[in-house]
């Protein structure tokens, strides 16, 4: 909750609880003070303050619903969707009291607002109440027109649901594949994008359906590694959103994601141009009145991750290391507001940067964090390459006897996830060889053989994508030349 929401809840709780106000609000304060919820600690603190814990479960349930009511009151009317839903509640009350003309006045306002913000999912409910009110008011001609409009709305809504379904199916496909690493994955992606509804944007009958159309295409081009085409699709999406400023006000996070993707795709521009793009992106929250804290958290986290990614790709390792102090502060400050994908991406880049700069124990902390603290379906491609980083870090720490176990564990993970690509499998096989030789001086021939075979594997364009996650060629070259990783230019 934001500070404003907390202040409002304090006042709201005073108005809506009698006698037990202090107890409920104190319960709220104690929970809010915890960095992570701990029921035993909460019970202990309540008992220390002389507050009853006999009905703690029901007290927490009451507090939960009280907070929801408070948030509902605090955010009332702050978006077009919320306004319409509030009006529909009022319409139902007026209808039950037989005030049909007053119902129709509110429904007219709701219709206008839904049209203005392209809120088609709310139109059927508006029309349902309008039909009932017109029927009781004797407006039969208007009723017939309303019913005809309802049928049209259902067709448009059905079309919207089609594109919404395609969008979420594409998200699932992209999450499982990330980027196509073999012909089967590419064929699956090509079959998906060839569906009739995705051939031309004119098939999308509403603004939101067109948004979904371009998002699906952008994800397809990402997964098939076509960045220029992805940028083209994202810029279409940006133009579409900017053609309807009300949409941006109603759905600021949708626009923010679009801007962030453009920033990511243009991260290769020179420093001056990139910094201008970054400044434009960071200025967006100031233009929006609602959810400011959440918007700021997303802007800060996305800016941090893209900036790190850019420095890694440009092999500016020292600058990347310097930036990590700031990015870690950002992720600590906004931890509760960030999603797992953002956090694992940040942790992976930290591990990579620490490894490159010779801070192997710091790298191992991040590697263990990724392997132990994230759900299996969060960025599976990063979790797979974290197993590679784990091997590299243990090698650098000279934990040679751990390598065999770690390599076997990595292979099991790749088999389980269906990610047994040549790039990763080849690397793991050589680490198993390293584990059999304790004398580091005898490893150089293995490095040379590994690099030679890897260069052959990388002739396959699908396998070359492995270098986007970790530059194994540079690491091998550093050991062959016996120089720091940061000194190798590949």
CSV table of C-alpha atoms in Angstrom, one decimal:
chain,number,residue,atom,x,y,z
A,1,UNK,CA,0.0,0.0,0.0
A,2,UNK,CA,1.1,3.5,-0.7
A,3,UNK,CA,1.5,6.1,2.1
A,4,UNK,CA,-1.7,7.8,0.9
A,5,UNK,CA,-3.6,4.5,1.0
A,6,UNK,CA,-2.3,3.8,4.5
A,7,UNK,CA,-3.4,7.3,5.8
A,8,UNK,CA,-6.8,6.8,4.2
A,9,UNK,CA,-7.1,3.3,5.8
A,10,UNK,CA,-6.3,4.8,9.3
A,11,UNK,CA,-9.3,7.2,8.9
A,12,UNK,CA,-11.4,4.5,7.3
A,13,UNK,CA,-10.8,2.1,10.1
A,14,UNK,CA,-11.8,4.6,12.7
A,15,UNK,CA,-15.2,5.1,11.0
A,16,UNK,CA,-15.9,1.4,10.3
A,17,UNK,CA,-14.8,-0.4,13.5
A,18,UNK,CA,-16.3,0.3,16.9
A,19,UNK,CA,-14.6,-0.7,20.1
A,20,UNK,CA,-12.0,-2.9,18.4
A,21,UNK,CA,-10.6,-0.1,16.2
A,22,UNK,CA,-7.3,0.1,17.9
A,23,UNK,CA,-6.8,-3.7,17.9
A,24,UNK,CA,-7.5,-4.0,14.2
A,25,UNK,CA,-5.4,-1.0,13.3
A,26,UNK,CA,-2.6,-2.2,15.6
A,27,UNK,CA,-2.7,-5.6,13.8
A,28,UNK,CA,-2.4,-3.8,10.5
A,29,UNK,CA,0.6,-1.8,11.8
A,30,UNK,CA,2.4,-4.9,13.0
A,31,UNK,CA,1.9,-6.8,9.8
A,32,UNK,CA,3.0,-3.7,7.7
A,33,UNK,CA,6.2,-3.4,9.7
A,34,UNK,CA,7.3,-7.0,8.8
A,35,UNK,CA,9.7,-7.3,5.9
A,36,UNK,CA,8.2,-10.8,5.4
A,37,UNK,CA,5.0,-12.1,7.1
A,38,UNK,CA,5.7,-14.3,10.2
A,39,UNK,CA,2.6,-15.6,12.0
A,40,UNK,CA,4.6,-16.7,15.1
A,41,UNK,CA,6.3,-13.3,15.5
A,42,UNK,CA,2.9,-11.5,15.0
A,43,UNK,CA,1.3,-13.6,17.7
A,44,UNK,CA,4.3,-12.9,20.1
A,45,UNK,CA,4.1,-9.1,19.5
A,46,UNK,CA,0.3,-9.1,20.0
A,47,UNK,CA,0.7,-11.0,23.3
A,48,UNK,CA,3.4,-8.6,24.5
A,49,UNK,CA,1.0,-5.7,24.0
A,50,UNK,CA,-1.7,-7.4,25.9
A,51,UNK,CA,-3.9,-8.0,22.8
A,52,UNK,CA,-6.0,-11.2,22.5
A,53,UNK,CA,-4.8,-13.8,19.9
A,54,UNK,CA,-7.7,-16.2,20.6
A,55,UNK,CA,-9.5,-15.3,17.4
A,56,UNK,CA,-6.4,-14.1,15.4
A,57,UNK,CA,-7.5,-15.9,12.2
A,58,UNK,CA,-10.9,-14.3,12.1
A,59,UNK,CA,-9.3,-10.9,13.1
A,60,UNK,CA,-7.0,-11.2,10.1
A,61,UNK,CA,-9.8,-12.1,7.8
A,62,UNK,CA,-11.9,-9.1,9.1
A,63,UNK,CA,-8.8,-6.8,8.6
A,64,UNK,CA,-8.3,-8.1,5.1
A,65,UNK,CA,-11.9,-7.3,4.1
A,66,UNK,CA,-11.7,-3.9,5.8
A,67,UNK,CA,-8.5,-3.1,3.8
A,68,UNK,CA,-10.3,-4.1,0.6
A,69,UNK,CA,-13.3,-1.8,1.4
A,70,UNK,CA,-10.9,1.0,2.2
A,71,UNK,CA,-9.0,0.6,-1.0
A,72,UNK,CA,-12.3,0.4,-2.9
A,73,UNK,CA,-13.4,3.7,-1.4
A,74,UNK,CA,-9.9,5.3,-1.9
A,75,UNK,CA,-9.8,4.4,-5.5
A,76,UNK,CA,-13.4,5.1,-6.3
A,77,UNK,CA,-13.8,6.9,-9.6
A,78,UNK,CA,-10.0,6.9,-10.4
A,79,UNK,CA,-10.4,5.1,-13.7
A,80,UNK,CA,-13.1,4.9,-16.3
A,81,UNK,CA,-13.7,1.2,-15.6
A,82,UNK,CA,-14.2,1.8,-11.9
A,83,UNK,CA,-16.6,4.7,-12.6
A,84,UNK,CA,-18.7,2.6,-14.9
A,85,UNK,CA,-18.9,-0.3,-12.4
A,86,UNK,CA,-19.9,2.2,-9.6
A,87,UNK,CA,-22.6,3.6,-11.9
A,88,UNK,CA,-23.9,0.0,-12.6
A,89,UNK,CA,-24.2,-0.6,-8.9
A,90,UNK,CA,-26.2,2.6,-8.6
A,91,UNK,CA,-28.3,1.6,-11.6
A,92,UNK,CA,-29.2,-1.7,-9.9
A,93,UNK,CA,-30.3,0.1,-6.8
A,94,UNK,CA,-32.4,2.6,-8.8
A,95,UNK,CA,-33.9,-0.1,-10.9
A,96,UNK,CA,-35.1,-2.0,-7.7
A,97,UNK,CA,-36.7,1.2,-6.6
A,98,UNK,CA,-38.5,1.6,-9.9
A,99,UNK,CA,-36.6,4.8,-10.9
A,100,UNK,CA,-36.1,3.7,-14.5
A,101,UNK,CA,-35.6,7.2,-16.1
A,102,UNK,CA,-32.8,7.8,-13.6
A,103,UNK,CA,-31.3,4.5,-14.5
A,104,UNK,CA,-31.3,5.5,-18.2
A,105,UNK,CA,-29.5,8.8,-17.4
A,106,UNK,CA,-26.7,6.9,-15.6
A,107,UNK,CA,-26.5,4.3,-18.3
A,108,UNK,CA,-26.2,7.0,-21.0
A,109,UNK,CA,-23.2,8.4,-19.1
A,110,UNK,CA,-21.7,4.8,-18.7
A,111,UNK,CA,-22.2,4.2,-22.5
A,112,UNK,CA,-20.4,7.4,-23.4
A,113,UNK,CA,-17.5,6.7,-21.1
A,114,UNK,CA,-17.2,3.1,-22.3
A,115,UNK,CA,-17.1,4.3,-25.9
A,116,UNK,CA,-14.5,6.9,-25.0
A,117,UNK,CA,-12.1,4.4,-23.4
A,118,UNK,CA,-13.0,1.4,-25.7
A,119,UNK,CA,-14.2,-0.6,-22.7
A,120,UNK,CA,-16.1,-3.2,-24.7
A,121,UNK,CA,-16.1,-5.8,-22.0
A,122,UNK,CA,-18.4,-3.6,-19.9
A,123,UNK,CA,-20.8,-2.8,-22.7
A,124,UNK,CA,-23.0,-5.9,-22.5
A,125,UNK,CA,-23.7,-5.3,-18.8
A,126,UNK,CA,-24.6,-1.6,-19.6
A,127,UNK,CA,-26.9,-2.8,-22.5
A,128,UNK,CA,-28.5,-5.4,-20.3
A,129,UNK,CA,-29.6,-2.8,-17.8
A,130,UNK,CA,-30.6,-0.4,-20.5
A,131,UNK,CA,-32.9,-3.1,-22.1
A,132,UNK,CA,-34.6,-3.7,-18.7
A,133,UNK,CA,-35.0,0.0,-18.0
A,134,UNK,CA,-36.4,0.7,-21.5
A,135,UNK,CA,-38.8,-2.2,-21.2
A,136,UNK,CA,-40.3,-0.9,-18.0
A,137,UNK,CA,-40.4,2.7,-19.3
A,138,UNK,CA,-42.4,1.7,-22.4
A,139,UNK,CA,-39.6,2.8,-24.8
A,140,UNK,CA,-40.2,-0.1,-27.2
A,141,UNK,CA,-38.6,1.4,-30.2
A,142,UNK,CA,-35.6,2.3,-28.2
A,143,UNK,CA,-35.6,-1.1,-26.7
A,144,UNK,CA,-35.4,-2.8,-30.2
A,145,UNK,CA,-32.5,-0.5,-31.1
A,146,UNK,CA,-30.8,-1.3,-27.9
A,147,UNK,CA,-31.2,-5.1,-28.4
A,148,UNK,CA,-29.8,-4.7,-32.0
A,149,UNK,CA,-26.8,-2.8,-30.6
A,150,UNK,CA,-26.4,-5.6,-28.0
A,151,UNK,CA,-26.0,-8.2,-30.7
A,152,UNK,CA,-23.4,-6.1,-32.4
A,153,UNK,CA,-21.5,-5.6,-29.2
A,154,UNK,CA,-21.5,-9.3,-28.5
A,155,UNK,CA,-19.9,-9.9,-32.0
A,156,UNK,CA,-17.2,-7.3,-31.3
A,157,UNK,CA,-16.7,-8.7,-27.8
A,158,UNK,CA,-16.4,-12.2,-29.3
A,159,UNK,CA,-13.8,-10.9,-31.7
A,160,UNK,CA,-11.9,-9.2,-28.7
A,161,UNK,CA,-12.0,-12.5,-26.8
A,162,UNK,CA,-10.5,-14.2,-29.8
A,163,UNK,CA,-7.5,-11.9,-29.9
A,164,UNK,CA,-7.2,-12.0,-26.1
A,165,UNK,CA,-7.0,-15.8,-26.3
A,166,UNK,CA,-4.3,-15.6,-29.0
A,167,UNK,CA,-2.4,-13.1,-26.9
A,168,UNK,CA,-2.3,-15.3,-23.8
A,169,UNK,CA,-1.5,-18.4,-25.8
A,170,UNK,CA,1.4,-16.6,-27.4
A,171,UNK,CA,2.7,-15.5,-24.0
A,172,UNK,CA,2.6,-19.2,-22.9
A,173,UNK,CA,4.4,-20.3,-26.1
A,174,UNK,CA,7.1,-17.6,-25.8
A,175,UNK,CA,7.7,-18.4,-22.1
A,176,UNK,CA,8.2,-22.0,-22.9
A,177,UNK,CA,10.5,-21.3,-25.9
A,178,UNK,CA,11.9,-17.8,-25.3
A,179,UNK,CA,13.8,-17.8,-28.6
A,180,UNK,CA,13.6,-20.6,-31.1
A,181,UNK,CA,16.6,-22.9,-30.7
A,182,UNK,CA,15.6,-25.6,-33.2
A,183,UNK,CA,13.5,-26.1,-36.3
A,184,UNK,CA,10.6,-27.7,-34.3
A,185,UNK,CA,10.3,-24.5,-32.1
A,186,UNK,CA,10.4,-22.3,-35.2
A,187,UNK,CA,7.8,-24.4,-37.0
A,188,UNK,CA,5.5,-24.1,-33.9
A,189,UNK,CA,5.9,-20.3,-33.9
A,190,UNK,CA,5.3,-20.1,-37.6
A,191,UNK,CA,2.1,-22.2,-37.4
A,192,UNK,CA,0.8,-20.0,-34.7
A,193,UNK,CA,1.4,-16.7,-36.5
A,194,UNK,CA,-0.2,-18.1,-39.7
A,195,UNK,CA,-3.7,-18.3,-38.1
A,196,UNK,CA,-6.3,-16.3,-40.2
A,197,UNK,CA,-7.0,-13.7,-37.4
A,198,UNK,CA,-3.3,-12.8,-37.3
A,199,UNK,CA,-2.8,-12.1,-41.0
A,200,UNK,CA,-4.1,-8.6,-41.1
A,201,UNK,CA,-4.9,-6.0,-38.4
A,202,UNK,CA,-8.2,-5.2,-40.1
A,203,UNK,CA,-9.6,-8.4,-38.8
A,204,UNK,CA,-9.4,-6.9,-35.3
A,205,UNK,CA,-12.7,-5.1,-34.7
A,206,UNK,CA,-11.9,-3.0,-31.7
A,207,UNK,CA,-9.1,-0.9,-30.4
A,208,UNK,CA,-8.1,-3.4,-27.7
A,209,UNK,CA,-8.2,-6.2,-30.2
A,210,UNK,CA,-5.7,-4.3,-32.4
A,211,UNK,CA,-3.5,-3.8,-29.4
A,212,UNK,CA,-3.5,-7.6,-28.9
A,213,UNK,CA,-2.8,-8.1,-32.6
A,214,UNK,CA,0.4,-6.1,-32.6
A,215,UNK,CA,1.5,-7.5,-29.2
A,216,UNK,CA,1.3,-11.1,-30.6
A,217,UNK,CA,3.3,-10.1,-33.7
A,218,UNK,CA,6.0,-8.4,-31.5
A,219,UNK,CA,6.3,-11.5,-29.4
A,220,UNK,CA,6.6,-13.7,-32.5
A,221,UNK,CA,9.4,-11.6,-33.9
A,222,UNK,CA,11.2,-11.7,-30.6
A,223,UNK,CA,11.0,-15.4,-30.4
A,224,UNK,CA,12.2,-15.8,-34.0
A,225,UNK,CA,15.0,-13.4,-33.4
A,226,UNK,CA,13.9,-10.7,-35.8
A,227,UNK,CA,14.6,-7.5,-33.8
A,228,UNK,CA,13.9,-5.0,-36.7
A,229,UNK,CA,10.6,-6.6,-37.4
A,230,UNK,CA,9.8,-6.6,-33.7
A,231,UNK,CA,10.6,-2.9,-33.5
A,232,UNK,CA,8.3,-2.3,-36.4
A,233,UNK,CA,5.4,-4.1,-34.7
A,234,UNK,CA,6.1,-2.3,-31.4
A,235,UNK,CA,6.2,1.1,-33.1
A,236,UNK,CA,2.8,0.3,-34.7
A,237,UNK,CA,1.6,-0.5,-31.2
A,238,UNK,CA,3.0,2.8,-29.8
A,239,UNK,CA,1.3,4.8,-32.6
A,240,UNK,CA,-1.9,3.0,-31.9
A,241,UNK,CA,-1.8,3.8,-28.2
A,242,UNK,CA,-0.8,7.4,-28.8
A,243,UNK,CA,-3.7,7.9,-31.2
A,244,UNK,CA,-5.9,7.4,-28.1
A,245,UNK,CA,-4.5,9.4,-25.2
A,246,UNK,CA,-7.5,8.3,-23.0
A,247,UNK,CA,-6.3,4.7,-23.4
A,248,UNK,CA,-2.9,5.6,-22.0
A,249,UNK,CA,-4.5,7.3,-19.0
A,250,UNK,CA,-6.7,4.3,-18.4
A,251,UNK,CA,-4.0,1.6,-19.0
A,252,UNK,CA,-0.7,3.3,-18.3
A,253,UNK,CA,1.1,0.1,-17.6
A,254,UNK,CA,0.3,-1.2,-21.2
A,255,UNK,CA,1.9,1.9,-22.6
A,256,UNK,CA,4.9,1.6,-20.2
A,257,UNK,CA,5.6,-1.9,-21.4
A,258,UNK,CA,5.5,-0.7,-25.0
A,259,UNK,CA,8.0,2.1,-24.3
A,260,UNK,CA,10.2,-0.3,-22.4
A,261,UNK,CA,10.4,-2.7,-25.3
A,262,UNK,CA,11.3,0.2,-27.7
A,263,UNK,CA,14.0,1.2,-25.3
A,264,UNK,CA,15.3,-2.3,-25.1
A,265,UNK,CA,15.4,-2.7,-28.9
A,266,UNK,CA,17.2,0.6,-29.3
A,267,UNK,CA,19.8,-0.2,-26.6
A,268,UNK,CA,22.5,-0.5,-29.2
A,269,UNK,CA,22.3,3.2,-30.1
A,270,UNK,CA,25.2,5.4,-29.0
A,271,UNK,CA,25.3,6.7,-25.4
A,272,UNK,CA,23.9,10.1,-26.2
A,273,UNK,CA,20.9,8.8,-28.1
A,274,UNK,CA,20.3,5.9,-25.6
A,275,UNK,CA,20.4,8.4,-22.7
A,276,UNK,CA,17.8,10.6,-24.4
A,277,UNK,CA,15.5,7.6,-24.9
A,278,UNK,CA,16.1,6.5,-21.3
A,279,UNK,CA,15.2,10.0,-20.0
A,280,UNK,CA,12.0,10.0,-22.1
A,281,UNK,CA,11.1,6.6,-20.6
A,282,UNK,CA,11.8,7.7,-17.0
A,283,UNK,CA,9.7,10.8,-17.4
A,284,UNK,CA,6.5,8.9,-18.1
A,285,UNK,CA,5.2,8.3,-14.5
A,286,UNK,CA,5.0,12.1,-13.9
A,287,UNK,CA,2.4,12.3,-16.7
A,288,UNK,CA,0.0,9.9,-15.0
A,289,UNK,CA,-1.9,10.6,-11.8
A,290,UNK,CA,-2.8,7.1,-10.7
A,291,UNK,CA,-0.6,4.2,-9.4
A,292,UNK,CA,2.4,6.6,-9.4
A,293,UNK,CA,4.4,4.4,-7.0
A,294,UNK,CA,3.9,1.2,-9.0
A,295,UNK,CA,4.7,3.1,-12.2
A,296,UNK,CA,7.9,4.4,-10.7
A,297,UNK,CA,8.9,1.0,-9.5
A,298,UNK,CA,8.5,-0.5,-13.0
A,299,UNK,CA,10.4,2.4,-14.6
A,300,UNK,CA,13.3,2.1,-12.2
A,301,UNK,CA,13.6,-1.7,-12.4
A,302,UNK,CA,13.2,-1.7,-16.2
A,303,UNK,CA,15.8,1.1,-16.6
A,304,UNK,CA,18.2,-0.8,-14.3
A,305,UNK,CA,17.9,-4.1,-16.2
A,306,UNK,CA,18.1,-2.5,-19.7
A,307,UNK,CA,21.1,-0.4,-18.7
A,308,UNK,CA,22.9,-3.5,-17.3
A,309,UNK,CA,22.0,-5.6,-20.4
A,310,UNK,CA,23.4,-2.9,-22.6
A,311,UNK,CA,26.7,-2.7,-20.8
A,312,UNK,CA,27.0,-6.5,-20.8
A,313,UNK,CA,26.4,-6.8,-24.5
A,314,UNK,CA,29.0,-4.0,-25.2
A,315,UNK,CA,31.4,-5.8,-22.8
A,316,UNK,CA,31.8,-2.7,-20.7
A,317,UNK,CA,32.4,-4.8,-17.6
A,318,UNK,CA,33.9,-2.3,-15.3
A,319,UNK,CA,31.0,0.2,-15.9
A,320,UNK,CA,28.5,-2.6,-15.4
A,321,UNK,CA,30.1,-3.5,-12.1
A,322,UNK,CA,29.9,0.1,-11.0
A,323,UNK,CA,26.3,0.3,-11.9
A,324,UNK,CA,25.3,-2.8,-9.9
A,325,UNK,CA,25.4,-0.9,-6.6
A,326,UNK,CA,22.6,1.4,-7.9
A,327,UNK,CA,20.6,-1.4,-9.5
A,328,UNK,CA,20.7,-3.4,-6.3
A,329,UNK,CA,19.4,-0.5,-4.3
A,330,UNK,CA,16.5,-0.1,-6.8
A,331,UNK,CA,15.5,-3.7,-6.5
A,332,UNK,CA,15.7,-3.6,-2.7
A,333,UNK,CA,13.6,-0.5,-2.5
A,334,UNK,CA,10.8,-1.7,-4.8
A,335,UNK,CA,11.0,-5.4,-4.0
A,336,UNK,CA,7.3,-5.9,-3.2
A,337,UNK,CA,6.2,-4.2,-6.4
A,338,UNK,CA,8.4,-6.1,-8.9
A,339,UNK,CA,7.6,-9.4,-10.5
A,340,UNK,CA,9.7,-12.6,-10.5
A,341,UNK,CA,10.8,-12.3,-14.1
A,342,UNK,CA,12.3,-8.9,-13.4
A,343,UNK,CA,14.1,-10.1,-10.3
A,344,UNK,CA,15.5,-13.2,-11.9
A,345,UNK,CA,16.8,-11.2,-14.9
A,346,UNK,CA,18.5,-8.8,-12.6
A,347,UNK,CA,20.0,-11.6,-10.5
A,348,UNK,CA,21.3,-13.4,-13.7
A,349,UNK,CA,23.0,-10.2,-14.9
A,350,UNK,CA,24.6,-9.6,-11.5
A,351,UNK,CA,26.0,-13.1,-11.6
A,352,UNK,CA,27.4,-12.6,-15.1
A,353,UNK,CA,28.9,-9.2,-14.2
A,354,UNK,CA,30.5,-10.5,-10.9
A,355,UNK,CA,31.9,-13.5,-12.8
A,356,UNK,CA,33.4,-11.3,-15.5
A,357,UNK,CA,35.0,-9.0,-13.0
A,358,UNK,CA,36.5,-11.9,-11.0
A,359,UNK,CA,34.2,-11.5,-8.0
A,360,UNK,CA,33.4,-15.2,-8.0
A,361,UNK,CA,31.9,-15.6,-4.5
A,362,UNK,CA,29.5,-12.7,-5.2
A,363,UNK,CA,28.6,-14.5,-8.5
A,364,UNK,CA,27.9,-17.7,-6.6
A,365,UNK,CA,25.6,-15.9,-4.2
A,366,UNK,CA,23.4,-14.8,-7.2
A,367,UNK,CA,23.6,-18.2,-8.9
A,368,UNK,CA,22.4,-20.0,-5.7
A,369,UNK,CA,19.7,-17.3,-5.3
A,370,UNK,CA,18.4,-18.1,-8.8
A,371,UNK,CA,18.5,-21.9,-8.4
A,372,UNK,CA,16.9,-21.9,-5.0
A,373,UNK,CA,14.5,-19.0,-4.7
A,374,UNK,CA,12.5,-18.9,-8.0
A,375,UNK,CA,9.7,-21.1,-9.3
A,376,UNK,CA,10.6,-23.4,-12.1
A,377,UNK,CA,8.4,-21.7,-14.7
A,378,UNK,CA,10.0,-18.2,-14.2
A,379,UNK,CA,12.3,-17.5,-17.2
A,380,UNK,CA,13.3,-21.2,-17.8
A,381,UNK,CA,15.9,-20.2,-20.3
A,382,UNK,CA,17.7,-18.1,-17.7
A,383,UNK,CA,17.4,-20.9,-15.1
A,384,UNK,CA,19.0,-23.3,-17.6
A,385,UNK,CA,21.9,-21.0,-18.3
A,386,UNK,CA,22.3,-20.4,-14.6
A,387,UNK,CA,23.4,-24.0,-14.4
A,388,UNK,CA,26.2,-23.2,-16.9
A,389,UNK,CA,27.2,-20.2,-14.8
A,390,UNK,CA,27.2,-22.4,-11.7
A,391,UNK,CA,29.8,-24.7,-13.4
A,392,UNK,CA,31.9,-21.7,-14.5
A,393,UNK,CA,31.9,-20.1,-11.0
A,394,UNK,CA,32.8,-23.4,-9.3
A,395,UNK,CA,35.6,-23.8,-11.7
A,396,UNK,CA,36.9,-20.3,-11.0
A,397,UNK,CA,36.7,-21.1,-7.3
A,398,UNK,CA,38.7,-24.2,-8.0
A,399,UNK,CA,36.0,-26.5,-6.6
A,400,UNK,CA,37.0,-29.1,-9.2
A,401,UNK,CA,35.6,-32.0,-7.2
A,402,UNK,CA,32.2,-30.4,-7.2
A,403,UNK,CA,32.1,-30.1,-10.9
A,404,UNK,CA,31.1,-33.6,-11.7
A,405,UNK,CA,28.0,-33.5,-9.4
A,406,UNK,CA,27.1,-30.0,-10.7
A,407,UNK,CA,27.4,-31.1,-14.3
A,408,UNK,CA,25.2,-34.2,-13.8
A,409,UNK,CA,22.7,-32.0,-12.0
A,410,UNK,CA,22.7,-29.5,-14.9
A,411,UNK,CA,22.2,-32.3,-17.4
A,412,UNK,CA,19.2,-33.7,-15.5
A,413,UNK,CA,17.7,-30.2,-15.4
A,414,UNK,CA,18.1,-29.7,-19.1
A,415,UNK,CA,16.6,-33.1,-19.9
A,416,UNK,CA,13.6,-32.4,-17.6
A,417,UNK,CA,13.0,-29.0,-19.2
A,418,UNK,CA,13.6,-30.3,-22.8
A,419,UNK,CA,16.5,-27.9,-23.4
A,420,UNK,CA,19.3,-30.4,-24.4
A,421,UNK,CA,20.7,-28.1,-27.1
A,422,UNK,CA,24.2,-28.8,-28.4
A,423,UNK,CA,25.7,-25.6,-27.0
A,424,UNK,CA,24.8,-26.3,-23.4
A,425,UNK,CA,25.4,-30.1,-23.6
A,426,UNK,CA,28.9,-29.6,-25.1
A,427,UNK,CA,29.9,-27.2,-22.3
A,428,UNK,CA,28.6,-29.5,-19.6
A,429,UNK,CA,30.5,-32.5,-21.1
A,430,UNK,CA,33.8,-30.6,-20.9
A,431,UNK,CA,33.2,-29.6,-17.3
A,432,UNK,CA,32.8,-33.2,-16.4
A,433,UNK,CA,36.2,-33.7,-18.0
A,434,UNK,CA,37.7,-30.9,-15.9
A,435,UNK,CA,36.3,-32.5,-12.8
A,436,UNK,CA,38.6,-35.6,-13.4
A,437,UNK,CA,41.8,-33.6,-13.4
A,438,UNK,CA,42.8,-31.8,-10.2
A,439,UNK,CA,45.9,-30.2,-11.8
A,440,UNK,CA,44.8,-27.0,-13.3
A,441,UNK,CA,47.9,-26.8,-15.5
A,442,UNK,CA,46.6,-29.8,-17.4
A,443,UNK,CA,43.4,-28.1,-18.4
A,444,UNK,CA,44.7,-25.9,-21.2
A,445,UNK,CA,44.4,-28.7,-23.9
A,446,UNK,CA,40.8,-29.2,-22.8
A,447,UNK,CA,40.1,-25.5,-23.1
A,448,UNK,CA,41.5,-25.5,-26.7
A,449,UNK,CA,39.6,-28.6,-27.7
A,450,UNK,CA,36.4,-27.3,-26.1
A,451,UNK,CA,36.7,-24.0,-28.0
A,452,UNK,CA,37.4,-25.7,-31.4
A,453,UNK,CA,34.4,-28.0,-31.1
A,454,UNK,CA,32.2,-25.1,-29.8
A,455,UNK,CA,33.1,-23.0,-32.9
A,456,UNK,CA,31.9,-25.8,-35.1
A,457,UNK,CA,28.6,-26.0,-33.1
A,458,UNK,CA,28.2,-22.2,-33.4
A,459,UNK,CA,28.0,-22.5,-37.2
A,460,UNK,CA,24.4,-23.4,-36.5
A,461,UNK,CA,22.4,-20.2,-36.2
A,462,UNK,CA,20.1,-21.7,-33.6
A,463,UNK,CA,23.0,-22.7,-31.4
A,464,UNK,CA,24.6,-19.3,-31.7
A,465,UNK,CA,21.8,-17.9,-29.7
A,466,UNK,CA,23.4,-19.5,-26.7
A,467,UNK,CA,26.1,-16.8,-26.7
A,468,UNK,CA,23.3,-14.3,-25.9
A,469,UNK,CA,23.1,-15.8,-22.5
A,470,UNK,CA,26.8,-16.4,-21.8
A,471,UNK,CA,29.8,-15.8,-23.9
A,472,UNK,CA,31.5,-19.1,-23.4
A,473,UNK,CA,33.9,-18.5,-26.3
A,474,UNK,CA,35.3,-15.5,-24.5
A,475,UNK,CA,35.6,-17.4,-21.2
A,476,UNK,CA,37.5,-20.2,-22.9
A,477,UNK,CA,39.8,-17.7,-24.7
A,478,UNK,CA,40.6,-16.0,-21.4
A,479,UNK,CA,41.8,-19.3,-20.0
A,480,UNK,CA,43.7,-20.2,-23.1
A,481,UNK,CA,45.5,-16.8,-23.1
A,482,UNK,CA,45.6,-16.8,-19.3
A,483,UNK,CA,44.2,-13.3,-19.1
A,484,UNK,CA,41.2,-11.9,-17.2
A,485,UNK,CA,37.8,-12.4,-18.8
A,486,UNK,CA,37.4,-8.6,-19.1
A,487,UNK,CA,40.5,-8.4,-21.3
A,488,UNK,CA,39.1,-10.7,-24.0
A,489,UNK,CA,37.6,-9.1,-27.1
A,490,UNK,CA,35.7,-11.6,-29.1
